[in-house]
Amino acid sequence: MDESRTIRSTKTQIGDWVFVFICVLISLICVIPMINLLARSLSGTDFLVRHEVYLLPKGLNFDAYKTVLGDVKYIHAFVWTVILTVICTVVSLFMTTICAYPLIFENLKGRGVINIFITITMFFSAGTIPNYLLMQKIGFLDNPLVLIVPYCMSVYNMIIMRSFFYGIPESLRESAEIDGASYFRILWSIYIPLSKPVLATLALFYAVGRWNGYSDALMFMKNKDFYPLQLLLYNILNNINSVEVATQEGFSAPGLKDSLKSAIVMFSTIPILCIYPFLQKYFIHGVTLGAVKE
């Protein structure tokens, strides 16, 4: 009996070490490219030209960051993207909540049909050209609303929130109904306060999605004043190899262009990374509860 327990304990320890090794390996795969970008953005041009920069900066140089932070268009795009991300996150959470909440009531007429239609949209869409024609028809082309309204709710996130609502005891809702509370009062006073983990998780999903989004602006926006930061980054990285763009940015020398690329990527990535530590305690809890309760 003791031998079998010892063997099982040894196997468990080996399994734990294998799991730890896999987690460390995956973490390194994710972190090393970011470290390399940071090192390249802070390195001197001579070392970049000779491809000698890997994980640590060589010939410490802040010229790339001075160029990024000193250019009005970068700052304007950054501020606009922050505002856009906040607005989209708030609107998306509101739309997700008011869509998920009614679907938990069994007496809702047509609930099954509504669930089917909502789920179908996860797998089928009209396509790029019909979407463009629709935006043109409703007057959203070259309008900031095109970056907010069309993608203000994710069906996948709505299902997570609906599943989380299912996990809240019905006795709480029934007691509030007996006391005369309306449906909106029940949502505001009971469901919202108890749903902080899933709300924080979905806020992170929506914020990261909007911050990293550029395809909608690329298709629907022509006014450069409303270009989000990622679209500006996309255009710069596509054109920075040309002599004209490099000269305009003051990066005509070899190696300086690579430093600018890395600095721009870091400039657009670090802000959203700073949000994770504040929401991490809710992240796993919200996803787990929202995923297993149905």
Short mmCIF file of C-alpha atoms in Angstrom, two decimals:
data_model
loop_
_atom_site.label_atom_id
_atom_site.label_comp_id
_atom_site.label_asym_id
_atom_site.label_seq_id
_atom_site.Cartn_x
_atom_site.Cartn_y
_atom_site.Cartn_z
CA MET A 1 0.00 0.00 0.00
CA ASP A 2 2.78 2.39 0.95
CA GLU A 3 4.71 1.48 -2.22
CA SER A 4 1.71 2.28 -4.44
CA ARG A 5 1.29 5.62 -2.69
CA THR A 6 4.99 6.35 -3.14
CA ILE A 7 4.82 5.49 -6.85
CA ARG A 8 1.71 7.64 -7.27
CA SER A 9 3.37 10.51 -5.41
CA THR A 10 6.48 10.24 -7.60
CA LYS A 11 4.37 10.26 -10.77
CA THR A 12 2.49 13.28 -9.49
CA GLN A 13 5.71 15.15 -8.82
CA ILE A 14 7.04 14.31 -12.29
CA GLY A 15 3.77 15.49 -13.82
CA ASP A 16 3.99 18.74 -11.85
CA TRP A 17 7.55 19.37 -13.05
CA VAL A 18 6.56 18.66 -16.66
CA PHE A 19 3.64 21.07 -16.32
CA VAL A 20 5.91 23.75 -14.82
CA PHE A 21 8.44 23.25 -17.61
CA ILE A 22 5.74 23.65 -20.27
CA CYS A 23 4.41 26.82 -18.59
CA VAL A 24 7.91 28.32 -18.34
CA LEU A 25 8.59 27.45 -21.98
CA ILE A 26 5.37 29.08 -23.16
CA SER A 27 6.09 32.15 -21.01
CA LEU A 28 9.55 32.49 -22.53
CA ILE A 29 8.13 32.19 -26.04
CA CYS A 30 5.79 35.10 -25.24
CA VAL A 31 8.24 37.27 -23.31
CA ILE A 32 11.49 36.94 -25.31
CA PRO A 33 10.18 38.75 -28.44
CA MET A 34 9.06 41.68 -26.26
CA ILE A 35 12.46 41.80 -24.55
CA ASN A 36 14.16 41.76 -27.95
CA LEU A 37 11.97 44.62 -29.19
CA LEU A 38 12.75 46.66 -26.07
CA ALA A 39 16.46 46.01 -26.47
CA ARG A 40 16.40 47.01 -30.15
CA SER A 41 14.49 50.20 -29.41
CA LEU A 42 17.15 51.26 -26.89
CA SER A 43 20.24 50.19 -28.83
CA GLY A 44 22.67 52.20 -30.91
CA THR A 45 22.46 52.05 -34.68
CA ASP A 46 25.89 50.48 -35.17
CA PHE A 47 24.92 47.44 -33.13
CA LEU A 48 21.58 47.13 -34.95
CA VAL A 49 23.26 47.24 -38.36
CA ARG A 50 25.63 44.45 -37.32
CA HIS A 51 22.69 42.43 -35.86
CA GLU A 52 24.35 42.20 -32.46
CA VAL A 53 21.30 43.06 -30.34
CA TYR A 54 19.38 40.17 -28.80
CA LEU A 55 18.08 40.44 -25.21
CA LEU A 56 20.09 43.34 -23.82
CA PRO A 57 20.44 46.82 -25.36
CA LYS A 58 23.86 47.82 -26.63
CA GLY A 59 25.00 51.41 -26.98
CA LEU A 60 22.06 52.83 -25.01
CA ASN A 61 20.17 55.28 -27.23
CA PHE A 62 16.82 57.02 -26.64
CA ASP A 63 16.54 58.78 -30.01
CA ALA A 64 13.73 56.53 -31.20
CA TYR A 65 11.56 57.31 -28.16
CA LYS A 66 12.35 61.01 -28.44
CA THR A 67 11.10 60.93 -32.02
CA VAL A 68 7.91 59.06 -31.10
CA LEU A 69 7.08 61.20 -28.06
CA GLY A 70 8.03 64.40 -29.84
CA ASP A 71 5.80 63.85 -32.86
CA VAL A 72 2.29 65.29 -32.58
CA LYS A 73 0.66 62.60 -34.72
CA TYR A 74 1.80 59.81 -32.37
CA ILE A 75 0.50 61.59 -29.29
CA HIS A 76 -2.79 62.48 -31.02
CA ALA A 77 -3.29 58.88 -32.15
CA PHE A 78 -2.44 57.62 -28.66
CA VAL A 79 -4.92 59.96 -26.90
CA TRP A 80 -7.66 59.18 -29.44
CA THR A 81 -7.10 55.44 -29.04
CA VAL A 82 -7.34 55.71 -25.25
CA ILE A 83 -10.62 57.63 -25.54
CA LEU A 84 -11.93 55.19 -28.14
CA THR A 85 -10.97 52.18 -26.04
CA VAL A 86 -12.72 53.54 -22.95
CA ILE A 87 -15.90 54.40 -24.88
CA CYS A 88 -15.99 51.05 -26.69
CA THR A 89 -15.38 49.10 -23.49
CA VAL A 90 -18.21 50.87 -21.62
CA VAL A 91 -20.63 50.56 -24.54
CA SER A 92 -19.73 46.91 -25.11
CA LEU A 93 -20.20 45.98 -21.46
CA PHE A 94 -23.58 47.74 -21.44
CA MET A 95 -24.74 45.97 -24.62
CA THR A 96 -23.45 42.60 -23.44
CA THR A 97 -25.20 42.95 -20.08
CA ILE A 98 -28.60 44.00 -21.40
CA CYS A 99 -28.46 41.19 -23.97
CA ALA A 100 -27.41 38.45 -21.53
CA TYR A 101 -29.73 39.42 -18.65
CA PRO A 102 -33.14 38.77 -20.28
CA LEU A 103 -31.99 35.39 -21.62
CA ILE A 104 -31.74 33.90 -18.12
CA PHE A 105 -35.51 34.18 -17.60
CA GLU A 106 -37.35 30.98 -18.51
CA ASN A 107 -40.61 32.85 -19.08
CA LEU A 108 -39.09 35.00 -21.84
CA LYS A 109 -41.11 34.27 -24.97
CA GLY A 110 -39.02 33.03 -27.85
CA ARG A 111 -35.91 32.62 -25.72
CA GLY A 112 -34.83 29.49 -27.57
CA VAL A 113 -35.21 31.12 -30.99
CA ILE A 114 -33.35 34.22 -29.84
CA ASN A 115 -30.48 32.09 -28.54
CA ILE A 116 -30.29 30.25 -31.88
CA PHE A 117 -30.21 33.46 -33.92
CA ILE A 118 -27.58 35.00 -31.66
CA THR A 119 -25.40 31.89 -31.79
CA ILE A 120 -25.61 31.70 -35.59
CA THR A 121 -23.88 35.08 -35.85
CA MET A 122 -20.78 33.52 -34.27
CA PHE A 123 -20.28 31.28 -37.30
CA PHE A 124 -21.73 33.22 -40.22
CA SER A 125 -21.27 36.82 -41.33
CA ALA A 126 -22.16 38.79 -44.43
CA GLY A 127 -18.56 39.47 -45.42
CA THR A 128 -16.42 42.53 -46.02
CA ILE A 129 -18.17 43.97 -49.10
CA PRO A 130 -21.74 43.74 -47.68
CA ASN A 131 -20.48 45.28 -44.44
CA TYR A 132 -18.88 48.14 -46.36
CA LEU A 133 -22.09 48.73 -48.33
CA LEU A 134 -24.09 48.69 -45.10
CA MET A 135 -21.79 51.23 -43.44
CA GLN A 136 -22.09 53.40 -46.55
CA LYS A 137 -25.88 53.12 -46.56
CA ILE A 138 -26.31 54.19 -42.94
CA GLY A 139 -23.75 57.01 -43.25
CA PHE A 140 -21.04 55.52 -41.05
CA LEU A 141 -18.20 55.74 -43.57
CA ASP A 142 -15.49 58.12 -42.39
CA ASN A 143 -17.46 58.55 -39.16
CA PRO A 144 -15.96 57.78 -35.71
CA LEU A 145 -19.13 55.84 -34.88
CA VAL A 146 -18.02 53.16 -37.32
CA LEU A 147 -15.28 52.27 -34.82
CA ILE A 148 -17.80 51.87 -31.98
CA VAL A 149 -21.24 50.71 -33.09
CA PRO A 150 -20.71 47.78 -35.51
CA TYR A 151 -18.55 45.76 -33.12
CA CYS A 152 -19.98 46.89 -29.79
CA MET A 153 -20.88 43.35 -28.68
CA SER A 154 -19.27 39.92 -28.93
CA VAL A 155 -21.62 36.94 -28.89
CA TYR A 156 -18.92 34.83 -27.26
CA ASN A 157 -18.58 37.35 -24.42
CA MET A 158 -22.35 37.56 -24.10
CA ILE A 159 -22.53 33.77 -23.64
CA ILE A 160 -19.88 33.99 -20.92
CA MET A 161 -21.87 36.66 -19.09
CA ARG A 162 -25.15 34.78 -19.53
CA SER A 163 -23.53 31.64 -18.11
CA PHE A 164 -22.26 33.65 -15.16
CA PHE A 165 -25.76 35.02 -14.52
CA TYR A 166 -27.07 31.45 -14.50
CA GLY A 167 -24.72 30.74 -11.60
CA ILE A 168 -26.28 33.43 -9.39
CA PRO A 169 -28.91 31.80 -7.10
CA GLU A 170 -32.46 32.35 -8.29
CA SER A 171 -33.56 32.77 -4.67
CA LEU A 172 -31.92 36.20 -4.64
CA ARG A 173 -33.92 37.30 -7.66
CA GLU A 174 -37.14 35.79 -6.34
CA SER A 175 -36.77 37.52 -2.97
CA ALA A 176 -36.23 40.85 -4.73
CA GLU A 177 -39.30 40.24 -6.90
CA ILE A 178 -41.37 39.54 -3.77
CA ASP A 179 -40.18 42.87 -2.35
CA GLY A 180 -41.47 44.58 -5.50
CA ALA A 181 -38.18 45.23 -7.25
CA SER A 182 -38.36 45.74 -11.02
CA TYR A 183 -36.22 43.79 -13.48
CA PHE A 184 -33.84 46.71 -13.92
CA ARG A 185 -33.56 47.19 -10.15
CA ILE A 186 -32.72 43.49 -9.76
CA LEU A 187 -30.06 43.78 -12.44
CA TRP A 188 -28.52 46.89 -10.92
CA SER A 189 -28.74 45.90 -7.25
CA ILE A 190 -28.10 42.14 -7.40
CA TYR A 191 -26.58 40.90 -10.65
CA ILE A 192 -24.14 43.73 -11.37
CA PRO A 193 -22.54 43.79 -7.89
CA LEU A 194 -22.15 40.00 -7.95
CA SER A 195 -20.70 40.00 -11.45
CA LYS A 196 -17.53 42.04 -10.89
CA PRO A 197 -15.20 39.14 -11.86
CA VAL A 198 -16.86 38.51 -15.21
CA LEU A 199 -17.31 42.23 -15.89
CA ALA A 200 -13.61 42.84 -15.28
CA THR A 201 -12.72 39.90 -17.50
CA LEU A 202 -14.94 41.02 -20.36
CA ALA A 203 -13.74 44.61 -19.97
CA LEU A 204 -10.22 43.30 -20.50
CA PHE A 205 -11.30 41.35 -23.58
CA TYR A 206 -13.07 44.35 -25.10
CA ALA A 207 -10.32 46.81 -24.22
CA VAL A 208 -7.55 44.65 -25.70
CA GLY A 209 -9.63 43.97 -28.81
CA ARG A 210 -10.30 47.65 -29.42
CA TRP A 211 -6.76 48.75 -28.59
CA ASN A 212 -5.28 46.25 -31.04
CA GLY A 213 -7.93 46.78 -33.72
CA TYR A 214 -7.10 48.52 -36.95
CA SER A 215 -8.87 46.61 -39.74
CA ASP A 216 -12.19 48.45 -39.31
CA ALA A 217 -10.45 51.84 -39.42
CA LEU A 218 -8.44 50.68 -42.43
CA MET A 219 -11.62 49.79 -44.33
CA PHE A 220 -14.02 52.50 -43.21
CA MET A 221 -11.98 55.58 -42.21
CA LYS A 222 -10.28 58.12 -44.48
CA ASN A 223 -9.93 60.98 -42.01
CA LYS A 224 -6.46 60.59 -40.51
CA ASP A 225 -7.52 62.57 -37.44
CA PHE A 226 -9.49 59.50 -36.31
CA TYR A 227 -6.84 56.91 -37.09
CA PRO A 228 -6.28 54.71 -34.03
CA LEU A 229 -2.74 54.10 -32.91
CA GLN A 230 -2.56 50.61 -34.38
CA LEU A 231 -3.54 51.83 -37.85
CA LEU A 232 -0.90 54.55 -37.65
CA LEU A 233 1.59 51.87 -36.63
CA TYR A 234 0.42 49.67 -39.51
CA ASN A 235 0.93 52.44 -42.06
CA ILE A 236 4.34 53.41 -40.69
CA LEU A 237 5.64 49.84 -40.62
CA ASN A 238 4.41 49.34 -44.18
CA ASN A 239 6.08 52.48 -45.48
CA ILE A 240 9.07 53.00 -43.24
CA ASN A 241 11.42 51.15 -45.57
CA SER A 242 10.99 53.82 -48.19
CA VAL A 243 13.66 56.52 -48.29
CA GLU A 244 11.07 59.32 -48.22
CA VAL A 245 9.36 58.17 -45.02
CA ALA A 246 12.61 57.40 -43.29
CA THR A 247 13.93 60.85 -44.15
CA GLN A 248 10.73 62.55 -42.96
CA GLU A 249 11.03 60.81 -39.63
CA GLY A 250 14.70 61.67 -39.33
CA PHE A 251 15.69 58.04 -39.59
CA SER A 252 17.44 57.86 -42.92
CA ALA A 253 20.57 56.19 -41.56
CA PRO A 254 20.77 52.38 -41.56
CA GLY A 255 19.70 50.86 -38.27
CA LEU A 256 17.70 53.87 -37.15
CA LYS A 257 14.65 52.61 -39.01
CA ASP A 258 14.77 49.33 -37.08
CA SER A 259 15.08 51.26 -33.83
CA LEU A 260 12.04 53.36 -34.74
CA LYS A 261 9.99 50.29 -35.61
CA SER A 262 10.76 48.70 -32.25
CA ALA A 263 10.05 51.92 -30.34
CA ILE A 264 6.66 52.37 -32.03
CA VAL A 265 5.67 48.78 -31.25
CA MET A 266 6.68 49.20 -27.60
CA PHE A 267 4.92 52.58 -27.45
CA SER A 268 1.65 50.95 -28.58
CA THR A 269 1.99 47.77 -26.52
CA ILE A 270 3.11 48.87 -23.06
CA PRO A 271 -0.06 50.82 -22.09
CA ILE A 272 -2.40 47.86 -22.56
CA LEU A 273 0.06 45.57 -20.75
CA CYS A 274 -0.12 47.87 -17.72
CA ILE A 275 -3.83 47.09 -17.34
CA TYR A 276 -3.34 43.35 -16.82
CA PRO A 277 -1.94 43.45 -13.25
CA PHE A 278 -5.03 45.33 -12.03
CA LEU A 279 -7.48 42.86 -13.59
CA GLN A 280 -5.50 39.65 -13.17
CA LYS A 281 -7.20 38.70 -9.89
CA TYR A 282 -10.57 38.73 -11.66
CA PHE A 283 -9.41 37.21 -14.93
CA ILE A 284 -9.18 33.46 -14.15
CA HIS A 285 -12.12 33.59 -11.73
CA GLY A 286 -14.38 35.29 -14.25
CA VAL A 287 -13.49 33.06 -17.19
CA THR A 288 -13.78 29.86 -15.16
CA LEU A 289 -17.16 30.63 -13.62
CA GLY A 290 -18.54 31.96 -16.85
CA ALA A 291 -17.37 28.91 -18.78
CA VAL A 292 -18.56 26.01 -16.62
CA LYS A 293 -22.01 27.17 -15.53
CA GLU A 294 -24.71 26.84 -18.15
#
